[in-house]
C-alpha cells in the first residue's frame, strides 16, 4: 500500500479503516465473504489495463496473447467445476448475467416467472422496480405461508396457467434446498426455458453441498463473490444450444470490454474452489448455519421455515418486540453486521421489515466453528433483549451494545481473516 498511501492518503486511509472494520466485526451478511490474498492480487493486477472486446481468437483489438489464454483457462475451470457445457465468464456481476439471459432468450413483453422479492427472490427475477418487471410480463410465485418452503405443485399450476417463456428459480433469501430437478420438469411441461440463479449458493453447489441445477435446467447464472469466494463478477453457464445466443447477449448485446483483472481473479477462485480444502470449508458453512440456527431457536428466535439447509437464516423478529431495522442497527453497534430483510408476507415495508438475514460464509472463512456459533447466538440474544427493553434509556442500551462489541473484538482478534492486511 506504500504507493497508494503516497499518491492518495485519503483513499488509503479509507481502505485501511475498512480493513479494520472487516477484521473487528462479525460479518454475517450472507452474500459477503473474505476473498483470498491470491484473488485480491489478481484483481489488483495490470490486467485492468487491457481492452479485449469479443471472445478468444475473435477480438476487435490486438495484443490479446495473454488475455485469450486467461479467458479460456477461466472458462475451462468453470466448466470442469460445475460440469457445464458452456460458460461465459464476462458478465460484470450477477445482475448483468441475468440481464443477458433476458436479452438472449426473451423479448420485451414476454411472460417470465420467478420467486417474488418479498418471498426471497432477487430483483432481477421479475420485481416490479427492476427492468425484469418493467419490460417483461412478470408472474411471481411465493413460498408457502405456513412452512416458508416452496410449494412445487402450486408453482407448476401457476406455470401451466401462464406458460412463461423464462422460468427463474434460485433465491437471495431462502434457507432451504431448492429442487432444481423439479423446476426442470415443470419447465419441460410448459415449454419454458428454466434458468437457475445460484448466486448465493454457488460455493455450496461447487462443493456438492447443495444439489446442482446443471443437469436439470437450461441456463445457470451466478455471481462469483458470494459463497464461491471470488472477486465481484458473474458467469452464465448453459447448454451448448444456447451458447451463441448467450455470448452475443453479453457482447455486443449488453457489455463492451470484459474486466480481465476480474476474469483472472475468478480463475483463481475457481482453482481454489476445486480443492478438498474448499469442500471442507463449504461443509463447515452449513454446519455453522445449523448450529447457529439451533442456538437462536433455543433463545426464542423464530426462524422462517424453522431452520436452514444452506448458509443462511431468515429471522422473524416479531416475537422479540423489535423490528428488523432496529435489530440490524443494534447489532452493528454491537460489532455484528447483518441486513434487515422482509420475511414472507411481511406486514411491514421493505424499508422497515420484520426480519433480518444472516449467513455463515464469511465467518466460516475466518475459521469460526461450532463453539463460536454458541457465542454468537448468545450475543444476538443479548442485543435483542437490550433493544426491546422499554426500561432502558438510549445511553443504557448503547452501553450494552458496546459491551458485546468489546467481546466481539476480542474473539475476532483470535481469528485473522483471509485476505486482510494484518493490523500494525
Ligand atoms: C446477489 C444476487 C444477484 C445479483 O448480483 P450482483 O452482483 O449484486 O448484481 C443475482 N441473483 C441472486 C439470486 C443474488 O443473490
XYZ file of C-alpha atoms and ligand atoms in Angstrom:
439
model
C 0.000 0.000 0.000
C 3.085 2.280 0.046
C 2.416 3.868 -3.328
C -1.296 4.347 -2.696
C -0.545 5.945 0.648
C 1.796 8.419 -1.057
C -0.430 9.206 -4.050
C -3.745 9.332 -2.250
C -3.646 9.281 1.531
C -7.405 9.860 1.699
C -8.350 6.701 -0.165
C -5.551 4.756 1.521
C -6.964 5.743 4.894
C -10.494 4.673 3.888
C -9.193 1.273 2.766
C -7.227 0.840 5.997
C -10.321 1.697 8.022
C -12.441 -0.774 6.036
C -9.748 -3.427 6.532
C -10.015 -2.786 10.283
C -13.835 -2.975 10.192
C -13.714 -6.306 8.363
C -11.284 -7.579 10.993
C -13.049 -6.324 14.107
C -16.651 -7.119 13.236
C -18.511 -10.365 12.792
C -19.756 -10.195 9.233
C -22.998 -12.124 8.812
C -24.341 -10.703 5.544
C -24.819 -13.986 3.676
C -23.798 -12.577 0.286
C -20.413 -11.391 1.588
C -17.164 -13.210 2.180
C -13.390 -12.800 2.549
C -11.643 -13.340 -0.794
C -8.145 -14.798 -0.516
C -4.965 -12.743 -0.920
C -4.392 -14.545 -4.233
C -7.823 -13.451 -5.517
C -7.209 -9.864 -4.373
C -3.770 -9.823 -6.017
C -5.186 -10.937 -9.350
C -7.911 -8.284 -9.033
C -5.324 -5.564 -8.464
C -3.153 -6.538 -11.431
C -2.076 -4.924 -14.731
C -4.799 -6.916 -16.478
C -7.035 -3.939 -15.705
C -5.098 -2.044 -18.412
C -6.202 -4.221 -21.326
C -9.180 -3.898 -23.674
C -10.437 -7.126 -25.224
C -13.920 -6.785 -26.676
C -15.078 -10.041 -28.229
C -14.096 -13.615 -27.405
C -10.859 -15.622 -27.658
C -9.396 -15.504 -31.201
C -12.235 -13.187 -32.304
C -11.237 -9.923 -30.664
C -11.577 -6.431 -32.008
C -8.191 -5.180 -30.737
C -4.693 -6.660 -30.973
C -2.443 -7.649 -28.089
C -4.618 -10.470 -26.773
C -1.832 -13.068 -26.431
C -2.285 -13.365 -22.663
C -5.965 -12.418 -22.424
C -7.139 -15.222 -24.719
C -5.193 -17.756 -22.638
C -6.605 -16.294 -19.449
C -10.245 -16.289 -20.515
C -10.019 -19.839 -21.889
C -8.363 -21.071 -18.700
C -11.055 -19.430 -16.579
C -13.929 -20.826 -18.673
C -12.355 -24.305 -18.681
C -12.078 -24.266 -14.888
C -15.718 -23.177 -14.599
C -16.890 -25.910 -16.976
C -14.901 -28.518 -15.025
C -16.032 -27.357 -11.594
C -19.739 -27.152 -12.426
C -19.910 -29.750 -15.208
C -21.379 -27.186 -17.582
C -21.332 -27.484 -21.376
C -20.645 -23.789 -21.971
C -19.617 -20.949 -19.651
C -19.338 -17.239 -20.326
C -17.145 -15.566 -17.682
C -17.512 -11.964 -18.897
C -20.633 -10.658 -17.071
C -19.698 -7.706 -14.876
C -21.781 -9.032 -11.992
C -24.826 -11.148 -11.138
C -27.470 -8.693 -12.328
C -25.870 -8.193 -15.776
C -25.522 -12.002 -16.059
C -29.273 -12.305 -15.513
C -29.987 -9.431 -17.883
C -28.030 -11.320 -20.543
C -30.436 -14.248 -20.213
C -33.418 -11.959 -20.858
C -31.658 -10.443 -23.870
C -30.591 -13.836 -25.251
C -33.736 -15.871 -24.737
C -36.653 -13.458 -24.365
C -38.207 -10.405 -25.949
C -39.618 -7.418 -24.032
C -43.236 -8.141 -23.193
C -42.704 -11.888 -22.811
C -44.156 -13.599 -19.769
C -41.498 -14.589 -17.230
C -41.882 -16.238 -13.851
C -39.760 -16.013 -10.727
C -39.762 -16.053 -6.921
C -41.030 -12.704 -5.611
C -38.630 -10.341 -3.898
C -40.894 -10.317 -0.843
C -40.501 -14.087 -0.514
C -36.756 -14.266 -1.036
C -36.319 -13.886 -4.796
C -33.915 -11.477 -6.448
C -34.841 -8.129 -8.017
C -33.836 -9.486 -11.421
C -36.393 -12.326 -11.265
C -39.321 -10.069 -12.198
C -39.607 -7.491 -9.393
C -41.750 -4.527 -10.430
C -38.999 -1.963 -9.763
C -36.395 -3.745 -11.901
C -36.060 -3.907 -15.678
C -37.127 -7.547 -15.406
C -40.522 -6.442 -14.104
C -40.768 -3.231 -16.121
C -40.030 -4.690 -19.567
C -41.440 -8.188 -19.099
C -44.820 -9.557 -18.067
C -43.653 -10.876 -14.694
C -45.596 -13.523 -12.817
C -44.285 -14.055 -9.290
C -44.570 -17.141 -7.122
C -44.024 -17.258 -3.383
C -43.284 -19.640 -0.551
C -45.997 -21.361 1.454
C -47.014 -19.063 4.292
C -47.196 -21.805 6.911
C -43.969 -23.643 6.085
C -41.799 -20.942 4.493
C -40.972 -23.515 1.798
C -41.578 -23.610 -1.932
C -44.768 -25.418 -2.910
C -43.834 -27.079 -6.203
C -47.371 -28.155 -7.078
C -48.531 -24.560 -6.797
C -45.586 -23.352 -8.895
C -46.390 -25.989 -11.527
C -50.048 -24.913 -11.631
C -49.059 -21.249 -11.985
C -46.618 -22.106 -14.785
C -49.321 -24.168 -16.514
C -51.669 -21.186 -16.329
C -49.231 -18.503 -17.534
C -46.905 -20.501 -19.823
C -43.839 -18.314 -19.196
C -41.030 -18.039 -21.714
C -38.492 -17.999 -18.869
C -38.928 -19.749 -15.532
C -36.467 -18.493 -12.902
C -35.505 -20.482 -9.839
C -32.959 -19.655 -7.163
C -33.095 -17.080 -4.414
C -31.393 -14.428 -2.416
C -33.099 -15.061 0.921
C -34.302 -18.648 1.062
C -32.843 -21.004 3.692
C -33.865 -24.314 2.131
C -32.656 -26.659 -0.613
C -34.130 -25.753 -3.976
C -35.381 -28.677 -6.041
C -33.849 -27.763 -9.393
C -34.803 -31.132 -10.854
C -38.466 -30.376 -10.221
C -38.099 -26.913 -11.770
C -36.557 -28.566 -14.829
C -39.580 -30.876 -15.068
C -42.052 -28.005 -14.718
C -40.219 -26.098 -17.435
C -40.387 -29.039 -19.825
C -44.101 -29.498 -19.142
C -44.953 -25.895 -20.032
C -42.288 -25.251 -22.664
C -40.354 -22.692 -20.592
C -36.611 -22.153 -20.587
C -35.593 -22.812 -16.980
C -32.923 -20.549 -15.503
C -31.349 -21.351 -12.131
C -29.673 -18.424 -10.397
C -27.196 -19.861 -7.871
C -25.568 -16.533 -6.912
C -25.785 -17.258 -3.189
C -25.127 -20.976 -3.155
C -22.513 -21.352 -5.926
C -19.848 -22.367 -3.400
C -22.138 -24.989 -1.888
C -23.045 -26.309 -5.340
C -19.372 -26.460 -6.379
C -18.606 -28.446 -3.230
C -21.562 -30.817 -3.620
C -23.303 -29.445 -0.505
C -26.370 -28.345 -2.487
C -27.742 -30.339 -5.458
C -26.507 -28.847 -8.726
C -29.011 -27.432 -11.212
C -26.626 -28.002 -14.123
C -28.008 -31.415 -15.209
C -31.631 -30.287 -14.854
C -32.068 -26.778 -16.265
C -31.189 -24.912 -19.459
C -29.226 -21.976 -18.090
C -27.425 -21.349 -14.784
C -26.319 -17.886 -13.702
C -24.199 -16.953 -10.730
C -22.158 -14.294 -9.053
C -18.585 -15.165 -8.187
C -18.162 -13.179 -4.963
C -20.610 -14.770 -2.526
C -20.111 -18.317 -1.193
C -17.800 -19.010 -4.175
C -15.380 -16.513 -2.548
C -14.016 -14.899 -5.696
C -13.908 -11.289 -6.917
C -17.099 -9.375 -7.709
C -18.257 -10.808 -11.010
C -20.746 -13.051 -12.771
C -20.976 -16.093 -15.020
C -23.585 -17.661 -17.274
C -23.456 -21.427 -17.816
C -25.665 -23.070 -20.400
C -26.283 -25.949 -22.703
C -24.351 -25.778 -25.972
C -27.517 -24.971 -27.924
C -27.861 -21.641 -26.073
C -24.146 -20.755 -26.162
C -24.248 -18.498 -29.235
C -27.272 -16.551 -28.027
C -25.859 -16.076 -24.510
C -22.438 -14.968 -25.780
C -23.988 -12.490 -28.231
C -26.237 -11.087 -25.497
C -23.254 -10.376 -23.240
C -21.085 -8.964 -26.030
C -22.088 -6.979 -28.060
C -25.631 -7.061 -26.625
C -25.001 -5.603 -23.196
C -21.351 -5.023 -22.474
C -18.155 -3.707 -24.013
C -14.737 -4.933 -22.907
C -14.589 -7.649 -20.256
C -12.885 -6.885 -16.941
C -9.793 -9.005 -17.443
C -8.443 -8.456 -13.926
C -11.735 -9.885 -12.670
C -11.508 -12.827 -15.087
C -8.070 -13.616 -13.639
C -9.379 -13.461 -10.093
C -12.382 -15.651 -10.994
C -9.938 -18.195 -12.446
C -8.022 -18.189 -9.146
C -11.233 -18.575 -7.117
C -12.332 -21.493 -9.321
C -8.999 -23.208 -8.768
C -9.372 -22.711 -5.010
C -12.965 -23.968 -5.107
C -11.877 -27.245 -6.746
C -9.746 -28.254 -3.742
C -10.607 -30.609 -0.854
C -9.985 -27.634 1.487
C -12.806 -25.733 -0.155
C -15.156 -28.710 0.084
C -14.383 -28.894 3.800
C -14.984 -25.148 4.033
C -18.406 -25.473 2.388
C -19.365 -28.294 4.743
C -18.428 -26.095 7.719
C -20.563 -23.239 6.334
C -23.628 -25.484 6.537
C -22.670 -26.972 9.932
C -22.186 -23.489 11.344
C -25.501 -22.254 9.938
C -27.307 -25.209 11.507
C -25.527 -24.751 14.845
C -26.369 -21.051 14.876
C -29.989 -21.857 13.987
C -30.221 -24.227 16.914
C -28.721 -21.705 19.388
C -31.055 -18.977 18.168
C -34.119 -21.252 18.439
C -33.053 -22.118 21.996
C -33.055 -18.401 22.762
C -36.583 -17.902 21.418
C -35.857 -16.594 17.935
C -38.356 -17.569 15.198
C -36.661 -18.795 12.041
C -38.511 -18.690 8.733
C -39.090 -22.335 7.715
C -37.842 -23.347 11.174
C -34.168 -23.607 10.266
C -31.774 -23.911 7.370
C -30.308 -26.374 4.867
C -27.788 -23.936 3.436
C -25.660 -20.973 4.505
C -28.360 -18.536 5.578
C -31.075 -17.894 8.133
C -34.044 -15.585 7.937
C -35.143 -14.455 11.396
C -38.688 -13.281 12.070
C -38.271 -10.824 14.958
C -41.931 -10.103 15.675
C -41.922 -12.296 18.769
C -38.918 -10.344 20.104
C -40.690 -6.982 20.042
C -38.095 -5.393 17.729
C -38.186 -4.669 14.005
C -35.583 -5.956 11.582
C -34.343 -2.420 11.065
C -33.909 -1.808 14.795
C -32.173 -5.146 15.279
C -29.777 -4.630 12.346
C -28.746 -1.191 13.664
C -28.373 -2.511 17.213
C -26.300 -5.496 16.085
C -23.997 -3.245 14.060
C -23.383 -1.166 17.174
C -22.524 -4.440 18.910
C -19.995 -5.402 16.220
C -22.237 -7.887 14.398
C -23.157 -6.954 10.830
C -26.267 -8.253 9.060
C -29.030 -6.837 6.875
C -32.665 -6.167 7.655
C -34.922 -8.202 5.401
C -38.540 -8.847 4.523
C -39.977 -12.076 5.834
C -42.591 -13.866 3.676
C -45.925 -11.961 3.848
C -44.301 -9.267 5.949
C -46.886 -6.894 7.422
C -44.224 -4.156 7.347
C -42.470 -2.405 4.436
C -39.184 -3.309 2.726
C -37.506 -0.281 4.350
C -38.660 -1.268 7.837
C -39.286 -5.007 7.627
C -39.839 -7.566 10.378
C -36.767 -9.679 9.830
C -33.025 -9.882 9.477
C -30.987 -12.146 7.222
C -27.736 -13.688 8.408
C -25.336 -16.223 6.946
C -22.123 -18.060 7.698
C -19.846 -17.912 4.590
C -17.661 -15.029 5.843
C -17.304 -16.127 9.482
C -16.515 -19.663 8.329
C -13.764 -18.277 6.079
C -12.095 -16.761 9.140
C -12.270 -20.074 10.987
C -15.285 -19.713 13.261
C -16.751 -23.088 14.218
C -19.483 -24.589 16.374
C -18.181 -23.008 19.602
C -18.150 -19.527 18.119
C -21.746 -20.048 16.907
C -22.796 -20.532 20.545
C -21.155 -17.221 21.493
C -22.828 -15.532 18.553
C -26.289 -16.836 19.475
C -25.778 -15.542 22.987
C -24.638 -12.092 21.827
C -27.565 -11.780 19.426
C -29.992 -12.613 22.219
C -28.381 -10.003 24.492
C -28.654 -7.353 21.779
C -32.317 -8.179 21.049
C -33.098 -8.007 24.742
C -31.348 -4.657 25.176
C -33.136 -3.223 22.130
C -36.560 -4.392 23.306
C -36.103 -3.316 26.949
C -38.511 -0.399 27.430
C -36.926 0.455 30.754
C -33.544 1.210 29.199
C -32.537 4.754 28.249
C -30.640 5.204 24.981
C -27.360 5.526 26.875
C -28.015 2.303 28.738
C -28.703 0.481 25.507
C -25.564 1.828 23.890
C -23.566 0.649 26.858
C -24.932 -2.870 26.472
C -24.109 -2.881 22.754
C -20.596 -1.626 23.482
C -20.140 -4.430 25.991
C -20.966 -7.008 23.326
C -18.781 -5.179 20.760
C -15.781 -5.438 23.035
C -16.251 -9.205 23.480
C -16.720 -9.496 19.714
C -13.425 -7.690 19.064
C -11.578 -9.999 21.452
C -12.899 -13.033 19.594
C -12.118 -11.547 16.187
C -8.515 -10.925 17.275
C -8.167 -14.689 17.633
C -9.451 -15.313 14.079
C -7.478 -13.313 11.499
C -9.490 -13.287 8.275
C -8.045 -14.375 4.918
C -7.085 -11.569 2.567
C -6.949 -8.802 5.150
C -3.786 -6.849 5.863
C -2.824 -7.605 9.485
C -3.209 -4.585 11.754
C 0.157 -2.989 12.545
C -26.653 -11.265 -5.389
C -27.604 -11.818 -6.346
C -27.663 -11.365 -7.671
C -27.006 -10.102 -8.160
O -25.693 -9.964 -8.048
P -24.975 -8.547 -8.177
O -23.573 -8.951 -8.400
O -25.238 -7.821 -6.893
O -25.563 -7.825 -9.358
C -28.484 -12.042 -8.558
N -29.224 -13.076 -8.156
C -29.228 -13.519 -6.885
C -30.083 -14.681 -6.504
C -28.434 -12.895 -5.932
O -28.472 -13.313 -4.661
